[in-house]
mmCIF file of C-alpha atoms in Angstrom:
data_model
loop_
_atom_site.group_PDB
_atom_site.id
_atom_site.type_symbol
_atom_site.label_atom_id
_atom_site.label_comp_id
_atom_site.label_asym_id
_atom_site.label_seq_id
_atom_site.Cartn_x
_atom_site.Cartn_y
_atom_site.Cartn_z
ATOM 1 C CA MET A 1 21.745 -83.978 -129.951
ATOM 2 C CA VAL A 2 20.553 -81.424 -127.413
ATOM 3 C CA ASP A 3 20.863 -82.336 -123.694
ATOM 4 C CA PHE A 4 17.424 -82.334 -122.066
ATOM 5 C CA THR A 5 16.712 -81.784 -118.390
ATOM 6 C CA PRO A 6 14.644 -84.606 -116.840
ATOM 7 C CA ALA A 7 11.587 -82.313 -116.926
ATOM 8 C CA LYS A 8 12.115 -81.522 -120.621
ATOM 9 C CA ALA A 9 12.741 -85.206 -121.366
ATOM 10 C CA ALA A 10 9.445 -86.089 -119.704
ATOM 11 C CA GLN A 11 7.725 -83.377 -121.761
ATOM 12 C CA LEU A 12 9.245 -84.805 -124.938
ATOM 13 C CA GLU A 13 8.034 -88.299 -124.022
ATOM 14 C CA GLN A 14 4.537 -86.923 -123.425
ATOM 15 C CA ALA A 15 4.639 -85.057 -126.795
ATOM 16 C CA LYS A 16 5.686 -88.226 -128.622
ATOM 17 C CA ALA A 17 2.910 -90.182 -126.900
ATOM 18 C CA LEU A 18 0.455 -87.404 -127.867
ATOM 19 C CA VAL A 19 1.468 -87.631 -131.592
ATOM 20 C CA GLU A 20 1.100 -91.401 -131.408
ATOM 21 C CA ALA A 21 -2.329 -91.160 -129.802
ATOM 22 C CA ILE A 22 -3.547 -88.689 -132.460
ATOM 23 C CA GLN A 23 -2.281 -90.971 -135.222
ATOM 24 C CA ASN A 24 -4.053 -93.958 -133.591
ATOM 25 C CA GLY A 25 -7.240 -91.893 -133.166
ATOM 26 C CA ASP A 26 -7.271 -92.591 -129.374
ATOM 27 C CA ASP A 27 -9.277 -89.476 -128.327
ATOM 28 C CA GLU A 28 -9.349 -90.333 -124.664
ATOM 29 C CA GLN A 29 -5.568 -90.640 -124.522
ATOM 30 C CA VAL A 30 -5.176 -87.349 -126.512
ATOM 31 C CA ASN A 31 -7.266 -85.384 -123.999
ATOM 32 C CA ARG A 32 -5.438 -86.860 -121.006
ATOM 33 C CA LEU A 33 -1.976 -86.034 -122.442
ATOM 34 C CA ILE A 34 -2.959 -82.451 -123.358
ATOM 35 C CA GLN A 35 -4.155 -81.881 -119.779
ATOM 36 C CA GLU A 36 -0.915 -83.278 -118.340
ATOM 37 C CA LEU A 37 1.197 -81.016 -120.535
ATOM 38 C CA GLY A 38 -0.910 -78.021 -119.417
ATOM 39 C CA LYS A 39 -0.434 -78.880 -115.736
ATOM 40 C CA VAL A 40 3.333 -78.359 -116.004
ATOM 41 C CA GLN A 41 2.685 -74.907 -117.432
ATOM 42 C CA GLU A 42 0.227 -74.143 -114.601
ATOM 43 C CA SER A 43 2.646 -75.134 -111.834
ATOM 44 C CA VAL A 44 5.370 -72.846 -113.260
ATOM 45 C CA LEU A 45 2.843 -70.021 -113.369
ATOM 46 C CA PHE A 46 1.802 -70.827 -109.788
ATOM 47 C CA GLN A 47 5.404 -70.608 -108.570
ATOM 48 C CA GLU A 48 5.805 -67.211 -110.240
ATOM 49 C CA ILE A 49 2.631 -65.928 -108.584
ATOM 50 C CA CYS A 50 3.939 -67.152 -105.206
ATOM 51 C CA LYS A 51 7.194 -65.265 -105.725
ATOM 52 C CA LEU A 52 5.349 -62.072 -106.680
ATOM 53 C CA THR A 53 3.034 -62.399 -103.696
ATOM 54 C CA ARG A 54 5.989 -62.729 -101.335
ATOM 55 C CA GLN A 55 7.655 -59.661 -102.850
ATOM 56 C CA LEU A 56 4.438 -57.676 -102.576
ATOM 57 C CA HIS A 57 4.017 -58.741 -98.962
ATOM 58 C CA ASP A 58 7.586 -57.736 -98.092
ATOM 59 C CA ALA A 59 7.177 -54.416 -99.855
ATOM 60 C CA LEU A 60 3.945 -53.728 -97.960
ATOM 61 C CA THR A 61 5.507 -54.701 -94.622
ATOM 62 C CA THR A 62 8.467 -52.412 -95.279
ATOM 63 C CA PHE A 63 6.088 -49.635 -96.196
ATOM 64 C CA TYR A 64 4.141 -50.216 -92.995
ATOM 65 C CA LEU A 65 7.352 -50.213 -90.949
ATOM 66 C CA ASP A 66 8.495 -47.013 -92.634
ATOM 67 C CA GLU A 67 5.210 -45.460 -91.613
ATOM 68 C CA ARG A 68 5.586 -46.703 -88.069
ATOM 69 C CA LEU A 69 9.122 -45.326 -87.817
ATOM 70 C CA ALA A 70 7.981 -42.013 -89.265
ATOM 71 C CA ARG A 71 5.252 -41.865 -86.628
ATOM 72 C CA PHE A 72 7.814 -42.672 -83.928
ATOM 73 C CA THR A 73 10.200 -39.924 -84.996
ATOM 74 C CA GLN A 74 7.544 -37.306 -85.783
ATOM 75 C CA ASN A 75 5.132 -37.796 -82.896
ATOM 76 C CA ASP A 76 5.838 -40.441 -80.347
ATOM 77 C CA ILE A 77 9.447 -39.668 -79.397
ATOM 78 C CA PRO A 78 8.962 -35.878 -79.007
ATOM 79 C CA ASN A 79 5.775 -36.715 -77.141
ATOM 80 C CA ALA A 80 7.661 -39.080 -74.833
ATOM 81 C CA LYS A 81 10.289 -36.410 -74.158
ATOM 82 C CA GLU A 82 7.556 -34.001 -73.122
ATOM 83 C CA ARG A 83 5.983 -36.632 -70.927
ATOM 84 C CA LEU A 84 9.266 -37.327 -69.209
ATOM 85 C CA ASN A 85 9.863 -33.606 -68.692
ATOM 86 C CA TYR A 86 6.428 -33.493 -67.116
ATOM 87 C CA VAL A 87 7.501 -36.279 -64.774
ATOM 88 C CA ILE A 88 10.438 -34.104 -63.682
ATOM 89 C CA THR A 89 8.104 -31.131 -63.132
ATOM 90 C CA MET A 90 5.604 -33.153 -61.119
ATOM 91 C CA THR A 91 8.196 -34.790 -58.914
ATOM 92 C CA GLU A 92 9.831 -31.408 -58.334
ATOM 93 C CA GLN A 93 6.496 -29.898 -57.305
ATOM 94 C CA ALA A 94 5.789 -32.768 -54.920
ATOM 95 C CA ALA A 95 9.225 -32.461 -53.352
ATOM 96 C CA ASN A 96 8.832 -28.688 -52.960
ATOM 97 C CA THR A 97 5.377 -28.999 -51.407
ATOM 98 C CA THR A 98 6.710 -31.519 -48.922
ATOM 99 C CA LEU A 99 9.832 -29.494 -48.151
ATOM 100 C CA ASN A 100 7.780 -26.313 -47.693
ATOM 101 C CA ALA A 101 5.589 -28.068 -45.141
ATOM 102 C CA VAL A 102 8.595 -29.518 -43.304
ATOM 103 C CA GLU A 103 10.385 -26.162 -43.236
ATOM 104 C CA TYR A 104 7.230 -24.530 -41.887
ATOM 105 C CA LEU A 105 6.527 -27.190 -39.271
ATOM 106 C CA LEU A 106 9.956 -27.755 -37.748
ATOM 107 C CA PRO A 107 10.111 -24.299 -36.031
ATOM 108 C CA VAL A 108 6.458 -24.692 -34.896
ATOM 109 C CA ILE A 109 7.272 -27.977 -33.211
ATOM 110 C CA GLN A 110 10.500 -26.561 -31.802
ATOM 111 C CA GLY A 111 8.499 -23.650 -30.294
ATOM 112 C CA MET A 112 6.003 -25.998 -28.654
ATOM 113 C CA ASN A 113 8.842 -28.080 -27.324
ATOM 114 C CA ASN A 114 10.593 -25.042 -25.798
ATOM 115 C CA GLU A 115 7.395 -23.821 -24.108
ATOM 116 C CA THR A 116 6.648 -27.259 -22.719
ATOM 117 C CA THR A 117 10.132 -27.493 -21.245
ATOM 118 C CA VAL A 118 9.727 -24.122 -19.484
ATOM 119 C CA LEU A 119 6.257 -25.010 -18.154
ATOM 120 C CA LYS A 120 7.515 -28.364 -16.919
ATOM 121 C CA GLU A 121 10.270 -26.689 -14.922
ATOM 122 C CA ASP A 122 7.818 -24.135 -13.444
ATOM 123 C CA TRP A 123 5.393 -26.888 -12.555
ATOM 124 C CA GLN A 124 8.095 -28.848 -10.758
ATOM 125 C CA ARG A 125 8.980 -25.725 -8.770
ATOM 126 C CA PHE A 126 5.309 -25.287 -7.838
ATOM 127 C CA ARG A 127 5.078 -28.922 -6.705
ATOM 128 C CA ALA A 128 8.191 -28.467 -4.602
ATOM 129 C CA ARG A 129 6.478 -25.429 -3.018
ATOM 130 C CA GLU A 130 9.228 -23.127 -4.270
ATOM 131 C CA MET A 131 6.818 -20.710 -5.941
ATOM 132 C CA SER A 132 5.334 -17.474 -4.617
ATOM 133 C CA VAL A 133 1.640 -16.668 -5.113
ATOM 134 C CA ASP A 134 2.438 -14.017 -7.721
ATOM 135 C CA GLU A 135 4.642 -16.424 -9.627
ATOM 136 C CA PHE A 136 1.867 -19.010 -9.521
ATOM 137 C CA ARG A 137 -0.643 -16.525 -10.956
ATOM 138 C CA GLU A 138 1.811 -15.899 -13.786
ATOM 139 C CA LEU A 139 2.251 -19.641 -14.331
ATOM 140 C CA ASN A 140 -1.506 -20.103 -14.446
ATOM 141 C CA GLN A 141 -1.750 -17.522 -17.249
ATOM 142 C CA LYS A 142 1.147 -19.119 -19.106
ATOM 143 C CA ILE A 143 -0.574 -22.507 -18.972
ATOM 144 C CA VAL A 144 -3.834 -21.105 -20.307
ATOM 145 C CA GLN A 145 -1.960 -19.364 -23.108
ATOM 146 C CA HIS A 146 -0.026 -22.566 -23.865
ATOM 147 C CA PHE A 147 -3.256 -24.538 -24.258
ATOM 148 C CA GLU A 148 -4.639 -21.925 -26.637
ATOM 149 C CA ASP A 149 -1.442 -21.735 -28.697
ATOM 150 C CA SER A 150 -1.144 -25.506 -28.831
ATOM 151 C CA GLY A 151 -4.625 -25.786 -30.318
ATOM 152 C CA VAL A 152 -3.724 -23.393 -33.127
ATOM 153 C CA ARG A 153 -0.350 -25.053 -33.744
ATOM 154 C CA LEU A 154 -1.751 -28.585 -33.792
ATOM 155 C CA GLN A 155 -4.276 -27.399 -36.346
ATOM 156 C CA GLN A 156 -1.416 -26.013 -38.462
ATOM 157 C CA ILE A 157 0.526 -29.266 -38.142
ATOM 158 C CA GLN A 158 -2.480 -31.278 -39.237
ATOM 159 C CA GLU A 159 -3.060 -29.044 -42.271
ATOM 160 C CA ARG A 160 0.556 -29.222 -43.410
ATOM 161 C CA LEU A 161 0.684 -32.990 -42.937
ATOM 162 C CA THR A 162 -2.389 -33.299 -45.142
ATOM 163 C CA GLU A 163 -0.551 -31.256 -47.783
ATOM 164 C CA VAL A 164 2.395 -33.632 -47.559
ATOM 165 C CA LEU A 165 0.026 -36.570 -47.851
ATOM 166 C CA MET A 166 -1.636 -35.106 -50.941
ATOM 167 C CA ALA A 167 1.678 -34.238 -52.573
ATOM 168 C CA GLN A 168 2.485 -37.930 -52.839
ATOM 169 C CA ASP A 169 -0.054 -38.359 -55.643
ATOM 170 C CA PHE A 170 2.761 -37.702 -58.118
ATOM 171 C CA GLN A 171 3.854 -41.324 -57.680
ATOM 172 C CA ASP A 172 0.701 -42.670 -59.305
ATOM 173 C CA LEU A 173 0.739 -40.131 -62.164
ATOM 174 C CA THR A 174 4.423 -40.284 -62.989
ATOM 175 C CA GLY A 175 4.327 -44.084 -62.737
ATOM 176 C CA GLN A 176 1.667 -44.222 -65.414
ATOM 177 C CA ILE A 177 3.555 -41.862 -67.719
ATOM 178 C CA ILE A 178 6.801 -43.744 -67.339
ATOM 179 C CA ARG A 179 5.052 -47.037 -68.048
ATOM 180 C CA ARG A 180 3.719 -45.599 -71.318
ATOM 181 C CA VAL A 181 7.155 -44.442 -72.336
ATOM 182 C CA ILE A 182 8.545 -47.903 -71.587
ATOM 183 C CA THR A 183 5.897 -49.375 -73.927
ATOM 184 C CA LEU A 184 6.901 -46.887 -76.619
ATOM 185 C CA VAL A 185 10.554 -47.818 -76.265
ATOM 186 C CA LYS A 186 9.624 -51.502 -76.574
ATOM 187 C CA ASP A 187 7.563 -50.829 -79.737
ATOM 188 C CA LEU A 188 10.393 -48.815 -81.203
ATOM 189 C CA GLU A 189 12.808 -51.626 -80.454
ATOM 190 C CA THR A 190 10.539 -54.164 -82.189
ATOM 191 C CA SER A 191 10.281 -51.885 -85.226
ATOM 192 C CA MET A 192 14.016 -51.455 -85.443
ATOM 193 C CA VAL A 193 14.611 -55.202 -85.138
ATOM 194 C CA ASP A 194 12.055 -55.868 -87.937
ATOM 195 C CA MET A 195 13.688 -53.226 -90.076
ATOM 196 C CA ILE A 196 17.131 -54.737 -89.588
ATOM 197 C CA ARG A 197 15.804 -58.229 -90.383
ATOM 198 C CA LEU A 198 14.129 -57.029 -93.580
ATOM 199 C CA SER A 199 17.137 -55.115 -94.800
ATOM 200 C CA ASN A 200 19.175 -58.310 -94.218
ATOM 201 C CA THR A 201 21.816 -56.471 -92.270
ATOM 202 C CA PRO A 202 23.507 -58.903 -89.933
ATOM 203 C CA SER A 203 22.372 -57.986 -86.447
ATOM 204 C CA GLN A 204 25.347 -56.788 -84.476
ATOM 205 C CA ARG A 205 25.152 -55.888 -80.845
ATOM 206 C CA HIS A 206 27.372 -52.940 -80.146
ATOM 207 C CA ARG A 207 28.584 -53.255 -76.615
ATOM 208 C CA ASP A 208 30.306 -49.916 -76.380
ATOM 209 C CA ALA A 209 29.666 -49.029 -72.751
ATOM 210 C CA SER A 210 33.301 -47.998 -72.415
ATOM 211 C CA VAL A 211 32.866 -45.385 -75.168
ATOM 212 C CA GLU A 212 30.611 -43.385 -72.873
ATOM 213 C CA HIS A 213 33.076 -41.572 -70.672
ATOM 214 C CA SER A 214 32.271 -41.868 -67.004
ATOM 215 C CA SER A 215 32.973 -38.165 -66.434
ATOM 216 C CA GLN A 216 29.358 -37.269 -67.184
ATOM 217 C CA GLY A 217 28.056 -40.215 -65.156
ATOM 218 C CA HIS A 218 25.690 -43.095 -65.813
ATOM 219 C CA GLY A 219 22.699 -41.993 -63.730
ATOM 220 C CA PRO A 220 21.031 -43.940 -60.951
ATOM 221 C CA ALA A 221 21.684 -47.675 -61.020
ATOM 222 C CA VAL A 222 18.575 -49.693 -61.891
ATOM 223 C CA PRO A 223 18.575 -53.060 -60.078
ATOM 224 C CA GLY A 224 18.903 -55.968 -62.498
ATOM 225 C CA LEU A 225 19.823 -53.682 -65.391
ATOM 226 C CA ASP A 226 23.116 -52.065 -64.498
ATOM 227 C CA THR A 227 26.110 -54.240 -63.805
ATOM 228 C CA ASP A 228 29.222 -53.680 -61.717
ATOM 229 C CA THR A 229 27.406 -51.252 -59.430
ATOM 230 C CA VAL A 230 27.327 -51.054 -55.656
ATOM 231 C CA SER A 231 23.913 -51.674 -54.126
ATOM 232 C CA ASN A 232 24.152 -49.644 -50.919
ATOM 233 C CA GLN A 233 26.291 -47.425 -48.699
ATOM 234 C CA ASP A 234 27.926 -50.449 -47.021
ATOM 235 C CA ASP A 235 29.282 -51.559 -50.417
ATOM 236 C CA VAL A 236 30.679 -48.074 -51.000
ATOM 237 C CA ASP A 237 32.304 -48.037 -47.564
ATOM 238 C CA SER A 238 33.928 -51.451 -47.973
ATOM 239 C CA LEU A 239 35.178 -50.571 -51.466
ATOM 240 C CA LEU A 240 36.673 -47.321 -50.175
ATOM 241 C CA SER A 241 38.239 -49.028 -47.145
ATOM 242 C CA SER A 242 39.845 -51.535 -49.523
ATOM 243 C CA LEU A 243 41.408 -48.502 -51.212
ATOM 244 C CA GLY A 244 42.863 -47.346 -47.898
ATOM 245 C CA PHE A 245 40.114 -44.929 -46.819
ATOM 246 C CA MET B 1 31.534 -23.378 -41.003
ATOM 247 C CA LYS B 2 30.380 -22.466 -44.500
ATOM 248 C CA ILE B 3 29.246 -25.343 -46.722
ATOM 249 C CA LEU B 4 28.733 -25.208 -50.511
ATOM 250 C CA ILE B 5 26.111 -27.632 -51.862
ATOM 251 C CA VAL B 6 26.402 -28.421 -55.590
ATOM 252 C CA ASP B 7 23.573 -30.331 -57.275
ATOM 253 C CA ASP B 8 21.587 -29.666 -60.454
ATOM 254 C CA PHE B 9 18.288 -30.628 -58.765
ATOM 255 C CA SER B 10 17.086 -27.845 -56.473
ATOM 256 C CA THR B 11 15.012 -30.306 -54.428
ATOM 257 C CA MET B 12 18.100 -32.319 -53.573
ATOM 258 C CA ARG B 13 19.905 -29.113 -52.573
ATOM 259 C CA ARG B 14 16.993 -28.270 -50.282
ATOM 260 C CA ILE B 15 16.994 -31.716 -48.715
ATOM 261 C CA ILE B 16 20.747 -31.534 -48.029
ATOM 262 C CA LYS B 17 20.414 -27.949 -46.754
ATOM 263 C CA ASN B 18 17.672 -28.955 -44.306
ATOM 264 C CA LEU B 19 19.586 -32.002 -43.117
ATOM 265 C CA LEU B 20 22.671 -29.846 -42.545
ATOM 266 C CA ARG B 21 20.565 -27.351 -40.581
ATOM 267 C CA GLU B 22 19.356 -30.178 -38.351
ATOM 268 C CA LEU B 23 22.983 -31.154 -37.814
ATOM 269 C CA GLY B 24 23.730 -27.591 -36.726
ATOM 270 C CA PHE B 25 25.273 -26.272 -39.951
ATOM 271 C CA ASN B 26 23.286 -23.136 -40.726
ATOM 272 C CA ASN B 27 25.678 -21.429 -43.127
ATOM 273 C CA THR B 28 25.173 -23.002 -46.540
ATOM 274 C CA ILE B 29 25.354 -21.713 -50.112
ATOM 275 C CA GLU B 30 24.341 -23.473 -53.322
ATOM 276 C CA ALA B 31 25.411 -23.959 -56.933
ATOM 277 C CA ASP B 32 23.815 -26.037 -59.694
ATOM 278 C CA ASP B 33 26.962 -27.391 -61.363
ATOM 279 C CA GLY B 34 30.748 -27.225 -61.322
ATOM 280 C CA GLN B 35 30.892 -24.141 -63.509
ATOM 281 C CA THR B 36 28.744 -22.053 -61.172
ATOM 282 C CA ALA B 37 30.465 -23.568 -58.119
ATOM 283 C CA MET B 38 34.004 -22.533 -59.084
ATOM 284 C CA PRO B 39 33.495 -18.727 -58.816
ATOM 285 C CA LYS B 40 31.855 -19.231 -55.392
ATOM 286 C CA LEU B 41 34.805 -21.336 -54.270
ATOM 287 C CA ARG B 42 37.355 -18.834 -55.628
ATOM 288 C CA THR B 43 35.623 -15.994 -53.741
ATOM 289 C CA GLY B 44 36.747 -17.857 -50.639
ATOM 290 C CA GLY B 45 35.257 -18.660 -47.263
ATOM 291 C CA VAL B 46 33.904 -22.096 -48.164
ATOM 292 C CA ASP B 47 35.062 -24.688 -45.623
ATOM 293 C CA PHE B 48 33.357 -27.775 -46.946
ATOM 294 C CA LEU B 49 31.971 -28.947 -50.312
ATOM 295 C CA ILE B 50 29.151 -31.389 -50.928
ATOM 296 C CA THR B 51 28.716 -32.219 -54.609
ATOM 297 C CA ASP B 52 26.670 -34.420 -56.915
ATOM 298 C CA TRP B 53 28.444 -36.242 -59.769
ATOM 299 C CA ASN B 54 26.087 -36.142 -62.729
ATOM 300 C CA MET B 55 25.388 -32.507 -63.667
ATOM 301 C CA PRO B 56 25.165 -30.622 -66.952
ATOM 302 C CA GLY B 57 28.052 -28.274 -67.646
ATOM 303 C CA MET B 58 30.840 -29.282 -65.289
ATOM 304 C CA SER B 59 30.324 -32.628 -63.561
ATOM 305 C CA GLY B 60 31.210 -33.328 -59.928
ATOM 306 C CA ILE B 61 34.294 -35.378 -60.790
ATOM 307 C CA GLU B 62 35.595 -32.583 -63.020
ATOM 308 C CA LEU B 63 34.905 -30.093 -60.219
ATOM 309 C CA LEU B 64 36.851 -32.305 -57.799
ATOM 310 C CA ARG B 65 39.837 -32.506 -60.191
ATOM 311 C CA THR B 66 39.741 -28.731 -60.757
ATOM 312 C CA ILE B 67 39.770 -28.133 -56.986
ATOM 313 C CA ARG B 68 42.650 -30.548 -56.353
ATOM 314 C CA ALA B 69 44.651 -28.836 -59.134
ATOM 315 C CA ASP B 70 44.041 -25.359 -57.685
ATOM 316 C CA ALA B 71 46.757 -24.132 -55.315
ATOM 317 C CA ASN B 72 44.284 -22.243 -53.099
ATOM 318 C CA LEU B 73 41.574 -24.890 -52.993
ATOM 319 C CA LYS B 74 43.406 -28.217 -53.077
ATOM 320 C CA GLY B 75 42.952 -28.834 -49.336
ATOM 321 C CA LEU B 76 39.167 -28.321 -49.358
ATOM 322 C CA PRO B 77 37.275 -31.346 -47.981
ATOM 323 C CA VAL B 78 34.905 -32.751 -50.616
ATOM 324 C CA LEU B 79 32.008 -35.129 -49.969
ATOM 325 C CA MET B 80 30.433 -36.698 -53.051
ATOM 326 C CA VAL B 81 26.677 -37.329 -52.693
ATOM 327 C CA THR B 82 25.492 -39.063 -55.848
ATOM 328 C CA ALA B 83 23.377 -41.772 -57.462
ATOM 329 C CA GLU B 84 26.410 -42.859 -59.493
ATOM 330 C CA ALA B 85 26.971 -46.396 -58.289
ATOM 331 C CA LYS B 86 29.520 -47.996 -60.608
ATOM 332 C CA ARG B 87 32.501 -49.443 -58.754
ATOM 333 C CA GLU B 88 34.894 -47.927 -61.294
ATOM 334 C CA GLN B 89 33.405 -44.489 -60.536
ATOM 335 C CA ILE B 90 33.930 -44.806 -56.785
ATOM 336 C CA VAL B 91 37.534 -45.852 -57.455
ATOM 337 C CA GLU B 92 37.876 -42.920 -59.873
ATOM 338 C CA ALA B 93 36.570 -40.475 -57.261
ATOM 339 C CA ALA B 94 38.906 -41.914 -54.622
ATOM 340 C CA GLN B 95 41.870 -41.546 -56.979
ATOM 341 C CA ALA B 96 40.841 -37.954 -57.732
ATOM 342 C CA GLY B 97 41.074 -37.227 -53.996
ATOM 343 C CA VAL B 98 37.496 -37.301 -52.704
ATOM 344 C CA ASN B 99 37.138 -37.274 -48.890
ATOM 345 C CA GLY B 100 33.873 -39.219 -48.716
ATOM 346 C CA TYR B 101 31.301 -40.873 -50.965
ATOM 347 C CA VAL B 102 27.592 -41.100 -50.098
ATOM 348 C CA ILE B 103 25.254 -42.935 -52.432
ATOM 349 C CA LYS B 104 21.700 -41.735 -53.116
ATOM 350 C CA PRO B 105 19.173 -42.408 -51.722
ATOM 351 C CA PHE B 106 20.817 -41.739 -48.382
ATOM 352 C CA THR B 107 19.707 -41.186 -44.792
ATOM 353 C CA ALA B 108 20.365 -38.247 -42.482
ATOM 354 C CA ALA B 109 22.407 -40.590 -40.274
ATOM 355 C CA THR B 110 24.698 -41.569 -43.188
ATOM 356 C CA LEU B 111 25.297 -37.942 -44.139
ATOM 357 C CA GLU B 112 26.100 -37.015 -40.544
ATOM 358 C CA GLU B 113 28.408 -40.011 -40.110
ATOM 359 C CA LYS B 114 30.404 -39.222 -43.271
ATOM 360 C CA ILE B 115 30.729 -35.523 -42.469
ATOM 361 C CA ASN B 116 31.911 -36.299 -38.915
ATOM 362 C CA LYS B 117 34.374 -38.871 -40.240
ATOM 363 C CA ILE B 118 35.890 -36.335 -42.641
ATOM 364 C CA PHE B 119 36.341 -33.775 -39.849
ATOM 365 C CA GLU B 120 37.835 -36.382 -37.498
ATOM 366 C CA ARG B 121 40.362 -37.385 -40.121
ATOM 367 C CA LEU B 122 41.249 -33.763 -40.864
ATOM 368 C CA GLU B 123 41.811 -33.066 -37.150
ATOM 369 C CA ASN B 124 44.025 -36.127 -36.774
ATOM 370 C CA ALA B 125 46.020 -35.369 -39.902
#
């Protein structure tokens, strides 16, 4: 005697009942039993279709991810590198513009300051009646000249300060570029995580910060992101003084 | 007083150079990493070194170690001016024999204070 599974046993019972119904000429019962037997077949078929659909879906998702990763490696990452290089260029230009203006202006201001000091001393001598008429005539000319020069210099100062003001526009532009790159990095991360999940590789977080040798440095500390960093010069000073500095 | 400024970003070198000029140090030369700094140091005449840490080629910490291992240069005062902010790095620099450590971004007052402190200590030593 063959061992039947409960499902097969039920099928056998239904088959026996079907034979009996045919022999008895019970048409209604015959139709009902045939339909029931067919239903079992249908549900097996349905399960198979479900399985195939799932496989197809996974295959399509993987294909889509592959495409996304290909786009990342072929276009987006090189593109992001260029964008970031552009950020360096723009910030460098802004810094140079500002420094040029400062380097130009400092001697101008120093010159005005020196002249003012001299005139102030002369004027005090005049007020103390220590000045001859000839000296006063000379002072008068110097004052007129000083007013004229000051006008020109103040104009120069204003122009250079406007340049400095305008040079700060890099902040807006570089901020936008960096924000886009951050979005790209996030998208890439999502893609990688999906990829790892699909390939069923157990997700392992490699915490290998110590592998990166500190000789080349870690770059500027980003608040909230980098740990075990000092936050200001006071921290540095107290750490160094604890080391005997 | 001749000061060598080592930083891979030319803007930072300019900022330091201008701050030093305001402090009365007019004689400065520049290098963009440790490798280009070493020949300038070996030529002689440099009295003070200000260096960044993170640079391509030879980093600031490697430059510091090279200087301390060099018979002619080992006494040169070195001020590290860097964005590197890990505690272990500051300890590392101290152990390598740095004379001062200024963290970026810094102010003119901080730079002046640290330079003065180094000179005071050298005079008292």
